[in-house]
Amino acid sequence: MSSGARHPWHPEAACLCSDPALQTTCPKAPVLPCPWLRSLEAGPTAELLAWAAAIETSDATTLEKARQFATRLGAHWQPDGLTTIGFWTPELAGDVIQPRNILLEVFTPLESIDPRSPEQMVRFHRQAVQLEKQGDYRWGVVSGLRAGDANTIGSLYWLRYLSPDTNAVRVVGDPLAASYPFGVYAPAEVYDLEGLQQRRADRSYYEAMAEELAALPLEDHGGAPSVYGIPAPGNILQLHVRTASPNGYISGLTALFRELARKVRAGMPLTPAETNLVGYDAVQLLPIEPSVEARAGAGDDEEAFSLRADDESSLDPETEVILSTPGRVRVRLRRPEMQNWGYDVVIFGSAATNPALLETLRPDELVEFITELHTFPSGPIRLIYDLVYGHADNQAIDLLNGRYLKGPNMYGQDVNHQNPVVRAILLEMQRRKVNTGADGIRIDGGQDFKYFNPLSERVEYDDPYLMAMGDLVQEIGPARWRPFVIYEDGRPWPSEGWEEISTYRDLVELRSEAYQWGPLIFAHNTPALQGFWARKWRRVCEKMQFGSRWVTGCGNHDTLRRGTQVLVSEGINPRLGSTLPEVLANAYDNPAIGALTYGFAPGLPMDFIHCLMRAPWGFFRNTDDRYGVKVVAEEAPGFLDWQFSPEQYRDPGLFQAIKQLGFKEFETLRRFLAALGEAIEATDYDLERMVAACQSVVPIEAGGDAPVVDVAWLKAFARRFMEDMHEACNIWRHVDRVEPEQADYNLALRQFRRARPWLSENLAGGDDRLDLLTTPTTTIFYGWRRAGGEGAAVALVAHMGGEPMAIRLPELFPDQTARWSLRLGSPGLKISDAQLAGASIPLEDSQALLLEPLEATRVP
């Protein structure tokens, strides 16, 4: 068979290969047919190289060229059986490494792979081919690769090359791949993306989008096809997949929303926990990109994709050529089970989904969830991706070539957005990810996108790149759209005094249709403190004046965590509860804050499901071997004190691994954590010296021997605590904490705002106002606003904290003569007709009422 011919996949169990070498590696027993990969397809490869050469010699800018190249990077499988392959390899651009020592290595499964198996040995067929070098790129078109689909894992691939410095065989992965079933340190998977889009069951959603665009008046687009702009949702529910899903995977969320849809269609009652999930226009997932992985330096035993030593590619000492023997190899596969809150990303692989979130290890699992949202019976629910491109964990150094990174920062590494090829690849990475079907994006840490400008000789923000992230056009079926955009940007964070200096408007002033996280939902809000809302009054006033483009509320993944870092000595509001867990729950699932956010204030409300479910939440990751002990010592005390009582800790279903280490009682664990924190400070995080300091507070079982406490034990303790903490954060373990009246009230607030979309706009002036009634011990917010300054009206009275206070409506609204109608009152608040007519209304901490006038005239 010539190199230009294509060999189809055999449907038969018997091997029909004419190549004897392949016959010996493809026995009749395997379930899957054997591959055929001999060399590049000459004609298609020549066409690909000609395309690249034409771009390189064009008059386009370096960035424009790079953006065209980026569209062909990675592996693109076609139904005709050909796969286009492209790698950007500036680290291999010189002539030091011989071309024969840079090979595309492909592993195709010869038997079925069980995606749910924690560990398995699988036979693969391995073959290598040499790609064509053109400048900093390597290109090729090959046949015989198998594309993965909803049910089958396809061919895996990476580049292997010989290091001229160490004579070691190194790996270059594909940062733009659509699938990494075994993590980013394993080969990427060839995937049938075209088939995935054709299989999706929400195509009618995109057809309707295209029809809506076609019905709009034609505008001058400079000859370019029209693009649909996704409108802003009315509210957002923020979810973390692993702790919001009943089974910890995206498939669990799909099943959950499918059951909700069934009940909604049938008009069936919902449980209080289910009530917390409905009434939303959009769902925002915490980052689902691949995160850091456990890398203890223990060798192949820690790898998710591990060949036997005899099967590893190696150097032939006589010929100095990589030995990558074609044929059958056995690979031990381990299912990736990383636990992370999502923000510790490596950038590499961000076009794909973290395999730890996929029960099936198939990208289709994410599309099935999107479909369930888009076809929800009460109306389509949009999906928003939380994108982290402003920083990278230090593991990015191992996975990306040096052009991607600028050097260390407080998170790990700065990303080099100023390199035009890096810039182009990151934008293409984002485009591919969002093209799974997301309607919007939330861009994490806009203040992190900055660089030193040699012309101005100062550090500047890379706002053009942030704008370019919002300009990307997505395409599914007949629909072309630009995602709805939310920026998180607290500049000048982390400069001292940033909370008071930041305007939270820098980016929405550049993109008027975008939204930005406002100051009441940004990182450091702690409403459990006495007098918190009185101190925030200036920011509340800003919100009323120009908050229409702010994402607002009070609870998110970061604020709830900050709440657990509050010291009791700072002055806790005791009226929020009798225990710290009660105080925290009532601070972030608060009727008065909800009434302000949904019933009165402008902007785009967002809720965090852990706040509504009153479930524990914190910063957890089980992938940090170096700083895991330190992170646990910092996070664990607040997490336990603020979110668990000693009685809850005794729950046999919680903290099982830590209890197996002897920490059966809450106080025993607290004493050990206190000693651990002191040891870190005293030894400057010297683990060897910390061991002795912690030995005396490690529990000893009755009649048993003291455990051997060494560095390995400390690291094991930290990992077990993080894994227990992750399990404890799953909201479905805590459904008994959800208060039915509060869940119903929160849903009523969402419905109240949906019926009054004009509330999202800024206060119109005139009679519109929000006032503060405050004493040294009490804070009351009250206000009045009309739709567009006339027409429908809403009045708010909210007790934001402190001692009870009696109010009278005529005294709060003396310029209005009205027969008030109570539209919504917080749980437990009973209002009589006499009180609506002007009698005294006693309000307690966190109580609120939303009113509408039945008849109203302004007093002259």
mmCIF file of N, CA and C in Angstrom, residues 196-198 200-214 228 230 366-367 369-375 380-383 385 433-440 474-481:
data_model
loop_
_atom_site.group_PDB
_atom_site.id
_atom_site.type_symbol
_atom_site.label_atom_id
_atom_site.label_comp_id
_atom_site.label_asym_id
_atom_site.label_seq_id
_atom_site.Cartn_x
_atom_site.Cartn_y
_atom_site.Cartn_z
ATOM 1 N N LEU A 196 -19.842 15.398 17.244
ATOM 2 C CA LEU A 196 -20.407 15.836 18.525
ATOM 3 C C LEU A 196 -21.452 16.920 18.294
ATOM 4 N N GLN A 197 -21.131 17.894 17.432
ATOM 5 C CA GLN A 197 -22.080 18.976 17.170
ATOM 6 C C GLN A 197 -23.314 18.462 16.438
ATOM 7 N N GLN A 198 -23.143 17.488 15.574
ATOM 8 C CA GLN A 198 -24.291 16.929 14.858
ATOM 9 C C GLN A 198 -25.182 16.105 15.779
ATOM 10 N N ARG A 200 -25.777 16.707 18.991
ATOM 11 C CA ARG A 200 -26.383 17.432 20.091
ATOM 12 C C ARG A 200 -27.891 17.593 19.886
ATOM 13 N N ALA A 201 -28.618 17.464 20.993
ATOM 14 C CA ALA A 201 -30.082 17.452 20.938
ATOM 15 C C ALA A 201 -30.702 18.836 21.120
ATOM 16 N N ASP A 202 -29.872 19.884 21.192
ATOM 17 C CA ASP A 202 -30.428 21.237 21.349
ATOM 18 C C ASP A 202 -30.216 22.070 20.091
ATOM 19 N N ARG A 203 -30.145 21.423 18.940
ATOM 20 C CA ARG A 203 -29.907 22.170 17.708
ATOM 21 C C ARG A 203 -31.038 23.154 17.419
ATOM 22 N N SER A 204 -32.249 22.847 17.894
ATOM 23 C CA SER A 204 -33.369 23.774 17.689
ATOM 24 C C SER A 204 -33.105 25.107 18.391
ATOM 25 N N TYR A 205 -32.342 25.071 19.485
ATOM 26 C CA TYR A 205 -31.987 26.295 20.207
ATOM 27 C C TYR A 205 -31.181 27.212 19.289
ATOM 28 N N TYR A 206 -30.235 26.641 18.558
ATOM 29 C CA TYR A 206 -29.379 27.442 17.681
ATOM 30 C C TYR A 206 -30.116 27.820 16.393
ATOM 31 N N GLU A 207 -31.033 26.968 15.945
ATOM 32 C CA GLU A 207 -31.853 27.334 14.791
ATOM 33 C C GLU A 207 -32.739 28.531 15.121
ATOM 34 N N ALA A 208 -33.299 28.530 16.351
ATOM 35 C CA ALA A 208 -34.122 29.675 16.769
ATOM 36 C C ALA A 208 -33.271 30.931 16.877
ATOM 37 N N MET A 209 -32.026 30.774 17.342
ATOM 38 C CA MET A 209 -31.126 31.921 17.437
ATOM 39 C C MET A 209 -30.871 32.501 16.052
ATOM 40 N N ALA A 210 -30.630 31.644 15.074
ATOM 41 C CA ALA A 210 -30.378 32.121 13.717
ATOM 42 C C ALA A 210 -31.618 32.786 13.126
ATOM 43 N N GLU A 211 -32.794 32.235 13.407
ATOM 44 C CA GLU A 211 -34.035 32.835 12.912
ATOM 45 C C GLU A 211 -34.265 34.211 13.527
ATOM 46 N N GLU A 212 -33.933 34.338 14.822
ATOM 47 C CA GLU A 212 -34.119 35.634 15.485
ATOM 48 C C GLU A 212 -33.189 36.671 14.881
ATOM 49 N N LEU A 213 -31.971 36.259 14.555
ATOM 50 C CA LEU A 213 -31.045 37.191 13.927
ATOM 51 C C LEU A 213 -31.536 37.588 12.543
ATOM 52 N N ALA A 214 -32.055 36.604 11.803
ATOM 53 C CA ALA A 214 -32.532 36.891 10.447
ATOM 54 C C ALA A 214 -33.707 37.861 10.450
ATOM 55 N N TYR A 228 -25.118 37.104 16.140
ATOM 56 C CA TYR A 228 -26.110 37.286 17.193
ATOM 57 C C TYR A 228 -25.392 37.658 18.496
ATOM 58 N N ILE A 230 -25.682 37.552 22.370
ATOM 59 C CA ILE A 230 -26.479 36.920 23.418
ATOM 60 C C ILE A 230 -26.909 37.986 24.423
ATOM 61 N N LEU A 366 -20.554 16.993 28.676
ATOM 62 C CA LEU A 366 -20.781 18.419 28.876
ATOM 63 C C LEU A 366 -21.875 18.930 27.945
ATOM 64 N N VAL A 367 -21.849 18.499 26.699
ATOM 65 C CA VAL A 367 -22.859 18.946 25.734
ATOM 66 C C VAL A 367 -24.242 18.466 26.155
ATOM 67 N N PHE A 369 -25.301 18.158 29.188
ATOM 68 C CA PHE A 369 -25.751 19.072 30.241
ATOM 69 C C PHE A 369 -26.234 20.389 29.639
ATOM 70 N N ILE A 370 -25.469 20.919 28.685
ATOM 71 C CA ILE A 370 -25.874 22.165 28.027
ATOM 72 C C ILE A 370 -27.234 21.991 27.363
ATOM 73 N N THR A 371 -27.432 20.848 26.726
ATOM 74 C CA THR A 371 -28.711 20.566 26.077
ATOM 75 C C THR A 371 -29.855 20.574 27.086
ATOM 76 N N GLU A 372 -29.630 19.990 28.250
ATOM 77 C CA GLU A 372 -30.675 19.953 29.272
ATOM 78 C C GLU A 372 -31.046 21.361 29.709
ATOM 79 N N LEU A 373 -30.047 22.253 29.805
ATOM 80 C CA LEU A 373 -30.328 23.644 30.164
ATOM 81 C C LEU A 373 -31.085 24.356 29.046
ATOM 82 N N HIS A 374 -30.611 24.177 27.820
ATOM 83 C CA HIS A 374 -31.204 24.901 26.691
ATOM 84 C C HIS A 374 -32.634 24.467 26.386
ATOM 85 N N THR A 375 -33.012 23.289 26.830
ATOM 86 C CA THR A 375 -34.357 22.782 26.539
ATOM 87 C C THR A 375 -35.226 22.733 27.793
ATOM 88 N N PRO A 380 -35.274 28.474 27.987
ATOM 89 C CA PRO A 380 -33.860 28.110 27.949
ATOM 90 C C PRO A 380 -33.071 28.735 29.101
ATOM 91 N N ILE A 381 -32.234 27.926 29.721
ATOM 92 C CA ILE A 381 -31.291 28.401 30.725
ATOM 93 C C ILE A 381 -29.937 28.512 30.042
ATOM 94 N N ARG A 382 -29.354 29.680 30.072
ATOM 95 C CA ARG A 382 -28.061 29.871 29.408
ATOM 96 C C ARG A 382 -26.931 29.355 30.278
ATOM 97 N N LEU A 383 -25.838 28.992 29.627
ATOM 98 C CA LEU A 383 -24.655 28.504 30.336
ATOM 99 C C LEU A 383 -23.526 29.504 30.195
ATOM 100 N N TYR A 385 -19.426 30.083 31.075
ATOM 101 C CA TYR A 385 -18.158 29.497 31.493
ATOM 102 C C TYR A 385 -17.347 30.533 32.268
ATOM 103 N N LYS A 433 -13.335 26.158 23.276
ATOM 104 C CA LYS A 433 -14.026 25.764 24.507
ATOM 105 C C LYS A 433 -15.467 26.285 24.501
ATOM 106 N N VAL A 434 -15.637 27.542 24.206
ATOM 107 C CA VAL A 434 -16.969 28.137 24.246
ATOM 108 C C VAL A 434 -17.853 27.528 23.164
ATOM 109 N N ASN A 435 -17.234 27.029 22.090
ATOM 110 C CA ASN A 435 -18.019 26.453 21.004
ATOM 111 C C ASN A 435 -18.633 25.105 21.360
ATOM 112 N N THR A 436 -18.441 24.627 22.562
ATOM 113 C CA THR A 436 -19.208 23.479 23.029
ATOM 114 C C THR A 436 -20.665 23.867 23.258
ATOM 115 N N GLY A 437 -20.939 25.176 23.278
ATOM 116 C CA GLY A 437 -22.326 25.623 23.380
ATOM 117 C C GLY A 437 -22.600 26.635 24.461
ATOM 118 N N ALA A 438 -21.576 27.235 25.039
ATOM 119 C CA ALA A 438 -21.794 28.220 26.101
ATOM 120 C C ALA A 438 -22.386 29.502 25.518
ATOM 121 N N ASP A 439 -23.220 30.143 26.307
ATOM 122 C CA ASP A 439 -23.861 31.397 25.898
ATOM 123 C C ASP A 439 -23.114 32.618 26.407
ATOM 124 N N GLY A 440 -22.313 32.445 27.442
ATOM 125 C CA GLY A 440 -21.630 33.581 28.028
ATOM 126 C C GLY A 440 -20.320 33.158 28.657
ATOM 127 N N GLN A 474 -18.679 32.573 17.912
ATOM 128 C CA GLN A 474 -18.928 31.136 18.035
ATOM 129 C C GLN A 474 -19.897 30.695 16.941
ATOM 130 N N GLU A 475 -19.886 29.401 16.626
ATOM 131 C CA GLU A 475 -20.696 28.932 15.514
ATOM 132 C C GLU A 475 -21.135 27.497 15.769
ATOM 133 N N ILE A 476 -22.438 27.273 15.809
ATOM 134 C CA ILE A 476 -23.009 25.932 15.860
ATOM 135 C C ILE A 476 -24.200 25.915 14.917
ATOM 136 N N GLY A 477 -24.199 24.956 13.995
ATOM 137 C CA GLY A 477 -25.287 24.897 13.027
ATOM 138 C C GLY A 477 -25.406 26.216 12.290
ATOM 139 N N PRO A 478 -26.617 26.757 12.167
ATOM 140 C CA PRO A 478 -26.797 28.006 11.426
ATOM 141 C C PRO A 478 -26.517 29.249 12.271
ATOM 142 N N ALA A 479 -26.260 29.081 13.554
ATOM 143 C CA ALA A 479 -26.126 30.224 14.465
ATOM 144 C C ALA A 479 -24.682 30.692 14.560
ATOM 145 N N ARG A 480 -24.529 32.001 14.551
ATOM 146 C CA ARG A 480 -23.240 32.643 14.827
ATOM 147 C C ARG A 480 -23.498 33.676 15.913
ATOM 148 N N TRP A 481 -22.719 33.609 17.001
ATOM 149 C CA TRP A 481 -23.012 34.500 18.123
ATOM 150 C C TRP A 481 -21.750 34.917 18.857
#
